[in-house]
PDB file of C-alpha atoms in Angstrom:
ATOM      1  CA  UNK M  29     -36.405 -26.117  98.342  1.00 86.00           C
ATOM      2  CA  UNK M  30     -33.514 -26.146  96.092  1.00 93.00           C
ATOM      3  CA  UNK M  31     -33.763 -26.679  92.530  1.00 96.00           C
ATOM      4  CA  UNK M  32     -31.852 -29.902  92.525  1.00 96.00           C
ATOM      5  CA  UNK M  33     -34.007 -31.421  95.355  1.00 96.00           C
ATOM      6  CA  UNK M  34     -37.085 -30.272  93.010  1.00 96.00           C
ATOM      7  CA  UNK M  35     -35.523 -31.910  90.386  1.00 97.00           C
ATOM      8  CA  UNK M  36     -34.969 -35.109  92.189  1.00 96.00           C
ATOM      9  CA  UNK M  37     -38.417 -35.241  93.186  1.00 96.00           C
ATOM     10  CA  UNK M  38     -40.230 -33.990  89.893  1.00 97.00           C
ATOM     11  CA  UNK M  39     -37.883 -35.648  87.508  1.00 98.00           C
ATOM     12  CA  UNK M  40     -38.922 -34.434  84.387  1.00 98.00           C
ATOM     13  CA  UNK M  41     -37.542 -31.522  82.212  1.00 98.00           C
ATOM     14  CA  UNK M  42     -39.607 -30.365  79.556  1.00 98.00           C
ATOM     15  CA  UNK M  43     -37.627 -29.214  76.564  1.00 98.00           C
ATOM     16  CA  UNK M  44     -39.383 -26.363  74.701  1.00 98.00           C
ATOM     17  CA  UNK M  45     -37.544 -26.285  71.379  1.00 98.00           C
ATOM     18  CA  UNK M  46     -38.764 -24.143  68.618  1.00 97.00           C
ATOM     19  CA  UNK M  47     -42.083 -23.610  70.427  1.00 97.00           C
ATOM     20  CA  UNK M  48     -43.806 -20.137  68.285  1.00 95.00           C
ATOM     21  CA  UNK M  49     -43.854 -17.336  71.343  1.00 93.00           C
ATOM     22  CA  UNK M  50     -47.388 -16.644  70.564  1.00 95.00           C
ATOM     23  CA  UNK M  51     -48.321 -20.483  71.632  1.00 97.00           C
ATOM     24  CA  UNK M  52     -45.576 -20.621  74.426  1.00 97.00           C
ATOM     25  CA  UNK M  53     -47.647 -19.585  77.323  1.00 96.00           C
ATOM     26  CA  UNK M  54     -50.755 -22.008  76.515  1.00 98.00           C
ATOM     27  CA  UNK M  55     -48.003 -24.608  76.365  1.00 98.00           C
ATOM     28  CA  UNK M  56     -46.527 -24.150  79.725  1.00 98.00           C
ATOM     29  CA  UNK M  57     -49.815 -23.833  81.001  1.00 98.00           C
ATOM     30  CA  UNK M  58     -50.875 -27.286  79.781  1.00 98.00           C
ATOM     31  CA  UNK M  59     -47.623 -28.753  80.615  1.00 98.00           C
ATOM     32  CA  UNK M  60     -48.188 -27.551  84.232  1.00 98.00           C
ATOM     33  CA  UNK M  61     -51.686 -28.585  84.524  1.00 98.00           C
ATOM     34  CA  UNK M  62     -50.262 -32.225  83.574  1.00 98.00           C
ATOM     35  CA  UNK M  63     -47.701 -32.207  86.349  1.00 98.00           C
ATOM     36  CA  UNK M  64     -44.573 -30.737  84.608  1.00 98.00           C
ATOM     37  CA  UNK M  65     -43.123 -27.380  86.132  1.00 98.00           C
ATOM     38  CA  UNK M  66     -39.348 -27.644  85.175  1.00 98.00           C
ATOM     39  CA  UNK M  67     -38.977 -25.942  81.762  1.00 98.00           C
ATOM     40  CA  UNK M  68     -36.172 -25.559  79.610  1.00 98.00           C
ATOM     41  CA  UNK M  69     -36.226 -22.866  76.357  1.00 98.00           C
ATOM     42  CA  UNK M  70     -33.537 -23.709  74.158  1.00 98.00           C
ATOM     43  CA  UNK M  71     -31.340 -20.553  73.143  1.00 98.00           C
ATOM     44  CA  UNK M  72     -31.424 -22.066  69.632  1.00 97.00           C
ATOM     45  CA  UNK M  73     -35.296 -21.140  69.376  1.00 97.00           C
ATOM     46  CA  UNK M  74     -36.578 -17.887  67.781  1.00 95.00           C
ATOM     47  CA  UNK M  75     -37.208 -15.372  70.629  1.00 96.00           C
ATOM     48  CA  UNK M  76     -36.037 -17.436  73.210  1.00 98.00           C
ATOM     49  CA  UNK M  77     -34.747 -14.708  75.625  1.00 98.00           C
ATOM     50  CA  UNK M  78     -38.214 -12.879  75.219  1.00 97.00           C
ATOM     51  CA  UNK M  79     -39.734 -16.152  76.014  1.00 97.00           C
ATOM     52  CA  UNK M  80     -37.826 -16.860  78.984  1.00 98.00           C
ATOM     53  CA  UNK M  81     -38.449 -13.111  80.173  1.00 97.00           C
ATOM     54  CA  UNK M  82     -42.059 -13.691  79.378  1.00 95.00           C
ATOM     55  CA  UNK M  83     -42.651 -16.781  81.262  1.00 97.00           C
ATOM     56  CA  UNK M  84     -40.874 -15.947  84.257  1.00 95.00           C
ATOM     57  CA  UNK M  85     -43.289 -13.011  84.343  1.00 94.00           C
ATOM     58  CA  UNK M  86     -46.690 -14.703  83.704  1.00 94.00           C
ATOM     59  CA  UNK M  87     -46.114 -17.770  85.943  1.00 95.00           C
ATOM     60  CA  UNK M  88     -45.483 -18.143  89.865  1.00 90.00           C
ATOM     61  CA  UNK M  89     -41.933 -18.826  90.335  1.00 81.00           C
ATOM     62  CA  UNK M  90     -42.995 -21.094  92.931  1.00 84.00           C
ATOM     63  CA  UNK M  91     -45.148 -22.995  90.441  1.00 93.00           C
ATOM     64  CA  UNK M  92     -42.898 -22.870  87.245  1.00 96.00           C
ATOM     65  CA  UNK M  93     -39.425 -22.918  87.047  1.00 97.00           C
ATOM     66  CA  UNK M  94     -37.599 -21.618  83.942  1.00 98.00           C
ATOM     67  CA  UNK M  95     -34.038 -22.368  82.400  1.00 98.00           C
ATOM     68  CA  UNK M  96     -32.309 -21.837  79.054  1.00 98.00           C
ATOM     69  CA  UNK M  97     -30.926 -24.736  77.186  1.00 98.00           C
ATOM     70  CA  UNK M  98     -28.703 -25.237  74.335  1.00 98.00           C
ATOM     71  CA  UNK M  99     -26.139 -22.840  76.172  1.00 98.00           C
ATOM     72  CA  UNK M 100     -23.183 -23.206  74.326  1.00 98.00           C
ATOM     73  CA  UNK M 101     -20.995 -20.397  75.561  1.00 98.00           C
ATOM     74  CA  UNK M 102     -20.055 -17.754  77.892  1.00 98.00           C
ATOM     75  CA  UNK M 103     -22.095 -15.183  76.204  1.00 98.00           C
ATOM     76  CA  UNK M 104     -25.352 -17.181  75.893  1.00 98.00           C
ATOM     77  CA  UNK M 105     -25.099 -18.183  79.354  1.00 98.00           C
ATOM     78  CA  UNK M 106     -24.730 -14.383  80.218  1.00 98.00           C
ATOM     79  CA  UNK M 107     -27.829 -13.411  78.319  1.00 98.00           C
ATOM     80  CA  UNK M 108     -29.919 -16.106  79.462  1.00 98.00           C
ATOM     81  CA  UNK M 109     -29.639 -15.021  83.111  1.00 98.00           C
ATOM     82  CA  UNK M 110     -30.078 -11.312  82.028  1.00 98.00           C
ATOM     83  CA  UNK M 111     -33.636 -12.223  80.956  1.00 98.00           C
ATOM     84  CA  UNK M 112     -34.346 -14.345  83.947  1.00 97.00           C
ATOM     85  CA  UNK M 113     -33.218 -17.654  83.423  1.00 98.00           C
ATOM     86  CA  UNK M 114     -33.052 -19.901  86.539  1.00 97.00           C
ATOM     87  CA  UNK M 115     -30.746 -22.364  85.359  1.00 98.00           C
ATOM     88  CA  UNK M 116     -28.998 -23.307  82.578  1.00 98.00           C
ATOM     89  CA  UNK M 117     -28.625 -26.604  80.230  1.00 98.00           C
ATOM     90  CA  UNK M 118     -26.120 -27.162  77.774  1.00 97.00           C
ATOM     91  CA  UNK M 119     -25.317 -29.977  75.327  1.00 96.00           C
ATOM     92  CA  UNK M 120     -21.748 -29.765  75.897  1.00 97.00           C
ATOM     93  CA  UNK M 121     -19.074 -28.878  78.807  1.00 97.00           C
ATOM     94  CA  UNK M 122     -17.624 -25.196  78.932  1.00 97.00           C
ATOM     95  CA  UNK M 123     -16.216 -24.652  82.356  1.00 98.00           C
ATOM     96  CA  UNK M 124     -15.847 -20.937  81.697  1.00 98.00           C
ATOM     97  CA  UNK M 125     -20.265 -21.271  81.771  1.00 98.00           C
ATOM     98  CA  UNK M 126     -20.137 -23.525  84.864  1.00 98.00           C
ATOM     99  CA  UNK M 127     -17.979 -20.956  86.435  1.00 98.00           C
ATOM    100  CA  UNK M 128     -20.036 -18.321  85.515  1.00 98.00           C
ATOM    101  CA  UNK M 129     -23.078 -19.997  86.707  1.00 98.00           C
ATOM    102  CA  UNK M 130     -21.689 -20.831  90.068  1.00 97.00           C
ATOM    103  CA  UNK M 131     -20.447 -17.077  90.634  1.00 97.00           C
ATOM    104  CA  UNK M 132     -23.985 -16.027  90.007  1.00 97.00           C
ATOM    105  CA  UNK M 133     -25.400 -18.827  92.106  1.00 96.00           C
ATOM    106  CA  UNK M 134     -27.490 -20.292  89.268  1.00 97.00           C
ATOM    107  CA  UNK M 135     -27.661 -23.910  88.748  1.00 97.00           C
ATOM    108  CA  UNK M 136     -25.811 -25.528  85.830  1.00 98.00           C
ATOM    109  CA  UNK M 137     -26.630 -29.053  83.950  1.00 98.00           C
ATOM    110  CA  UNK M 138     -23.971 -29.342  81.671  1.00 98.00           C
ATOM    111  CA  UNK M 139     -24.044 -32.097  78.837  1.00 97.00           C
ATOM    112  CA  UNK M 140     -21.580 -34.807  78.982  1.00 97.00           C
ATOM    113  CA  UNK M 141     -20.794 -38.179  77.832  1.00 96.00           C
ATOM    114  CA  UNK M 142     -17.798 -39.406  79.363  1.00 96.00           C
ATOM    115  CA  UNK M 143     -16.823 -40.571  83.021  1.00 97.00           C
ATOM    116  CA  UNK M 144     -13.820 -37.781  82.801  1.00 97.00           C
ATOM    117  CA  UNK M 145     -16.620 -35.218  81.591  1.00 98.00           C
ATOM    118  CA  UNK M 146     -18.892 -35.771  84.333  1.00 98.00           C
ATOM    119  CA  UNK M 147     -16.203 -35.765  86.968  1.00 98.00           C
ATOM    120  CA  UNK M 148     -14.983 -32.595  85.804  1.00 98.00           C
ATOM    121  CA  UNK M 149     -18.245 -30.969  85.349  1.00 98.00           C
ATOM    122  CA  UNK M 150     -19.072 -32.017  89.118  1.00 98.00           C
ATOM    123  CA  UNK M 151     -15.618 -30.715  90.364  1.00 98.00           C
ATOM    124  CA  UNK M 152     -16.368 -27.670  88.887  1.00 98.00           C
ATOM    125  CA  UNK M 153     -19.520 -26.968  90.384  1.00 98.00           C
ATOM    126  CA  UNK M 154     -22.321 -28.539  88.416  1.00 98.00           C
ATOM    127  CA  UNK M 155     -25.479 -29.777  90.348  1.00 96.00           C
ATOM    128  CA  UNK M 156     -26.215 -32.595  88.054  1.00 98.00           C
ATOM    129  CA  UNK M 157     -25.128 -33.500  84.711  1.00 98.00           C
ATOM    130  CA  UNK M 158     -26.823 -33.891  81.556  1.00 98.00           C
ATOM    131  CA  UNK M 159     -25.983 -37.362  79.930  1.00 97.00           C
ATOM    132  CA  UNK M 160     -26.660 -37.130  76.226  1.00 94.00           C
ATOM    133  CA  UNK M 161     -27.478 -38.727  73.662  1.00 94.00           C
ATOM    134  CA  UNK M 162     -28.857 -41.239  76.354  1.00 96.00           C
ATOM    135  CA  UNK M 163     -31.051 -42.868  73.840  1.00 93.00           C
ATOM    136  CA  UNK M 164     -27.645 -43.775  72.105  1.00 93.00           C
ATOM    137  CA  UNK M 165     -25.990 -44.719  75.173  1.00 95.00           C
ATOM    138  CA  UNK M 166     -28.859 -46.817  76.479  1.00 97.00           C
ATOM    139  CA  UNK M 167     -29.735 -47.612  79.992  1.00 97.00           C
ATOM    140  CA  UNK M 168     -27.122 -50.136  80.531  1.00 97.00           C
ATOM    141  CA  UNK M 169     -24.460 -47.265  80.231  1.00 98.00           C
ATOM    142  CA  UNK M 170     -26.231 -45.602  83.177  1.00 98.00           C
ATOM    143  CA  UNK M 171     -26.436 -48.465  85.354  1.00 98.00           C
ATOM    144  CA  UNK M 172     -22.352 -49.175  84.684  1.00 98.00           C
ATOM    145  CA  UNK M 173     -21.368 -45.085  85.073  1.00 97.00           C
ATOM    146  CA  UNK M 174     -23.240 -44.952  88.585  1.00 97.00           C
ATOM    147  CA  UNK M 175     -21.285 -47.822  90.236  1.00 96.00           C
ATOM    148  CA  UNK M 176     -18.353 -45.596  90.626  1.00 97.00           C
ATOM    149  CA  UNK M 177     -20.082 -42.206  90.158  1.00 97.00           C
ATOM    150  CA  UNK M 178     -23.188 -42.951  92.002  1.00 97.00           C
ATOM    151  CA  UNK M 179     -23.000 -39.542  94.051  1.00 97.00           C
ATOM    152  CA  UNK M 180     -23.552 -37.106  90.704  1.00 98.00           C
ATOM    153  CA  UNK M 181     -27.040 -36.732  89.452  1.00 98.00           C
ATOM    154  CA  UNK M 182     -28.008 -37.694  85.920  1.00 98.00           C
ATOM    155  CA  UNK M 183     -30.240 -36.035  83.674  1.00 98.00           C
ATOM    156  CA  UNK M 184     -30.817 -38.407  80.726  1.00 98.00           C
ATOM    157  CA  UNK M 185     -31.698 -36.629  77.755  1.00 97.00           C
ATOM    158  CA  UNK M 186     -32.125 -37.521  73.838  1.00 95.00           C
ATOM    159  CA  UNK M 187     -34.366 -40.588  73.085  1.00 95.00           C
ATOM    160  CA  UNK M 188     -36.467 -40.675  75.944  1.00 97.00           C
ATOM    161  CA  UNK M 189     -40.074 -41.830  75.339  1.00 97.00           C
ATOM    162  CA  UNK M 190     -43.078 -42.791  77.270  1.00 96.00           C
ATOM    163  CA  UNK M 191     -42.152 -46.251  76.789  1.00 96.00           C
ATOM    164  CA  UNK M 192     -38.998 -46.406  77.763  1.00 96.00           C
ATOM    165  CA  UNK M 193     -38.468 -43.505  80.646  1.00 96.00           C
ATOM    166  CA  UNK M 194     -38.722 -45.993  83.514  1.00 96.00           C
ATOM    167  CA  UNK M 195     -36.037 -48.176  82.477  1.00 97.00           C
ATOM    168  CA  UNK M 196     -33.610 -45.269  82.742  1.00 98.00           C
ATOM    169  CA  UNK M 197     -35.136 -44.327  86.077  1.00 97.00           C
ATOM    170  CA  UNK M 198     -34.383 -47.974  87.182  1.00 97.00           C
ATOM    171  CA  UNK M 199     -30.691 -47.714  85.688  1.00 97.00           C
ATOM    172  CA  UNK M 200     -29.978 -44.680  88.153  1.00 97.00           C
ATOM    173  CA  UNK M 201     -31.077 -41.667  86.503  1.00 98.00           C
ATOM    174  CA  UNK M 202     -32.230 -38.759  88.824  1.00 97.00           C
ATOM    175  CA  UNK M 203     -34.451 -37.132  85.833  1.00 98.00           C
ATOM    176  CA  UNK M 204     -35.224 -37.028  82.280  1.00 98.00           C
ATOM    177  CA  UNK M 205     -35.321 -34.092  79.817  1.00 98.00           C
ATOM    178  CA  UNK M 206     -37.860 -34.393  77.238  1.00 98.00           C
ATOM    179  CA  UNK M 207     -38.529 -32.990  73.810  1.00 97.00           C
ATOM    180  CA  UNK M 208     -40.682 -33.667  70.962  1.00 96.00           C
ATOM    181  CA  UNK M 209     -42.126 -36.743  72.656  1.00 97.00           C
ATOM    182  CA  UNK M 210     -43.506 -34.489  75.153  1.00 98.00           C
ATOM    183  CA  UNK M 211     -43.803 -31.020  73.607  1.00 98.00           C
ATOM    184  CA  UNK M 212     -45.699 -32.464  70.722  1.00 97.00           C
ATOM    185  CA  UNK M 213     -45.514 -30.240  67.767  1.00 96.00           C
ATOM    186  CA  UNK M 214     -48.710 -30.780  66.061  1.00 97.00           C
ATOM    187  CA  UNK M 215     -50.707 -30.705  69.461  1.00 98.00           C
ATOM    188  CA  UNK M 216     -49.430 -27.309  69.771  1.00 98.00           C
ATOM    189  CA  UNK M 217     -49.974 -26.119  66.238  1.00 97.00           C
ATOM    190  CA  UNK M 218     -53.218 -27.668  66.309  1.00 98.00           C
ATOM    191  CA  UNK M 219     -53.878 -25.494  69.347  1.00 98.00           C
ATOM    192  CA  UNK M 220     -54.856 -29.003  71.262  1.00 98.00           C
ATOM    193  CA  UNK M 221     -53.661 -27.994  74.665  1.00 98.00           C
ATOM    194  CA  UNK M 222     -55.929 -30.495  76.545  1.00 98.00           C
ATOM    195  CA  UNK M 223     -54.220 -33.095  74.481  1.00 98.00           C
ATOM    196  CA  UNK M 224     -50.942 -31.736  75.572  1.00 98.00           C
ATOM    197  CA  UNK M 225     -51.817 -31.559  79.284  1.00 98.00           C
ATOM    198  CA  UNK M 226     -53.224 -35.422  79.030  1.00 98.00           C
ATOM    199  CA  UNK M 227     -49.807 -36.407  77.454  1.00 98.00           C
ATOM    200  CA  UNK M 228     -47.769 -34.697  80.049  1.00 98.00           C
ATOM    201  CA  UNK M 229     -49.957 -36.197  82.652  1.00 98.00           C
ATOM    202  CA  UNK M 230     -49.059 -39.533  81.429  1.00 98.00           C
ATOM    203  CA  UNK M 231     -45.229 -39.103  81.290  1.00 98.00           C
ATOM    204  CA  UNK M 232     -45.847 -37.944  85.178  1.00 98.00           C
ATOM    205  CA  UNK M 233     -47.678 -40.748  86.007  1.00 97.00           C
ATOM    206  CA  UNK M 234     -44.859 -43.096  84.419  1.00 95.00           C
ATOM    207  CA  UNK M 235     -42.299 -41.514  87.141  1.00 95.00           C
ATOM    208  CA  UNK M 236     -41.455 -44.035  89.705  1.00 87.00           C
ATOM    209  CA  UNK M 237     -41.570 -41.582  92.808  1.00 74.00           C
ATOM    210  CA  UNK M 238     -39.557 -43.917  94.884  1.00 57.00           C
ATOM    211  CA  UNK M 239     -36.519 -43.429  93.075  1.00 40.00           C
ATOM    212  CA  UNK M 240     -33.937 -40.775  93.239  1.00 41.00           C
ATOM    213  CA  UNK M 241     -35.227 -38.907  96.236  1.00 46.00           C
ATOM    214  CA  UNK M 242     -32.395 -37.558  98.187  1.00 40.00           C
TER     215      UNK M 242
END
């Protein structure tokens, strides 16, 4: 199964930002047990490359997909792929990063905000685009943008919560990126991984499975 098809089915990307390295494996295990298996380790986290490498070697690649987030430039993309990243996500549109990812057959989901950026990213070879900040733009923006650009999968990221995520799916989002609302820092700090698993399961249960699968 291709990664983009898996994204369309599972619909959630967990954003692991500033998760301590010693807690990373337990955090990912809890998310996995809760039903979330597509994981983004942000490159601005301490020890991000080591964490990506550790996770790739600790979990079956069929169970857990590990990518790098906050990939701002070509050098960061190269480092992430060398560490074992299976996909790249950025908050910005850098065509050199897309070109590198396509050349190395790595999925790239760049951050965009405007229709022009979306089309440029898609034309350059991105398999999906990250709409950021989605919370600022709102579900209505996705509804409007999907009218002319219905062929481009959108990952809504920024400001997505358990209470509002269904609105983004109904508006046409293929998937959502979830940071602190899912990857709860207090639960991780207190080693409450059972609670983290249960929280992940709530987000998974709130996903409308009939939407966006193609």
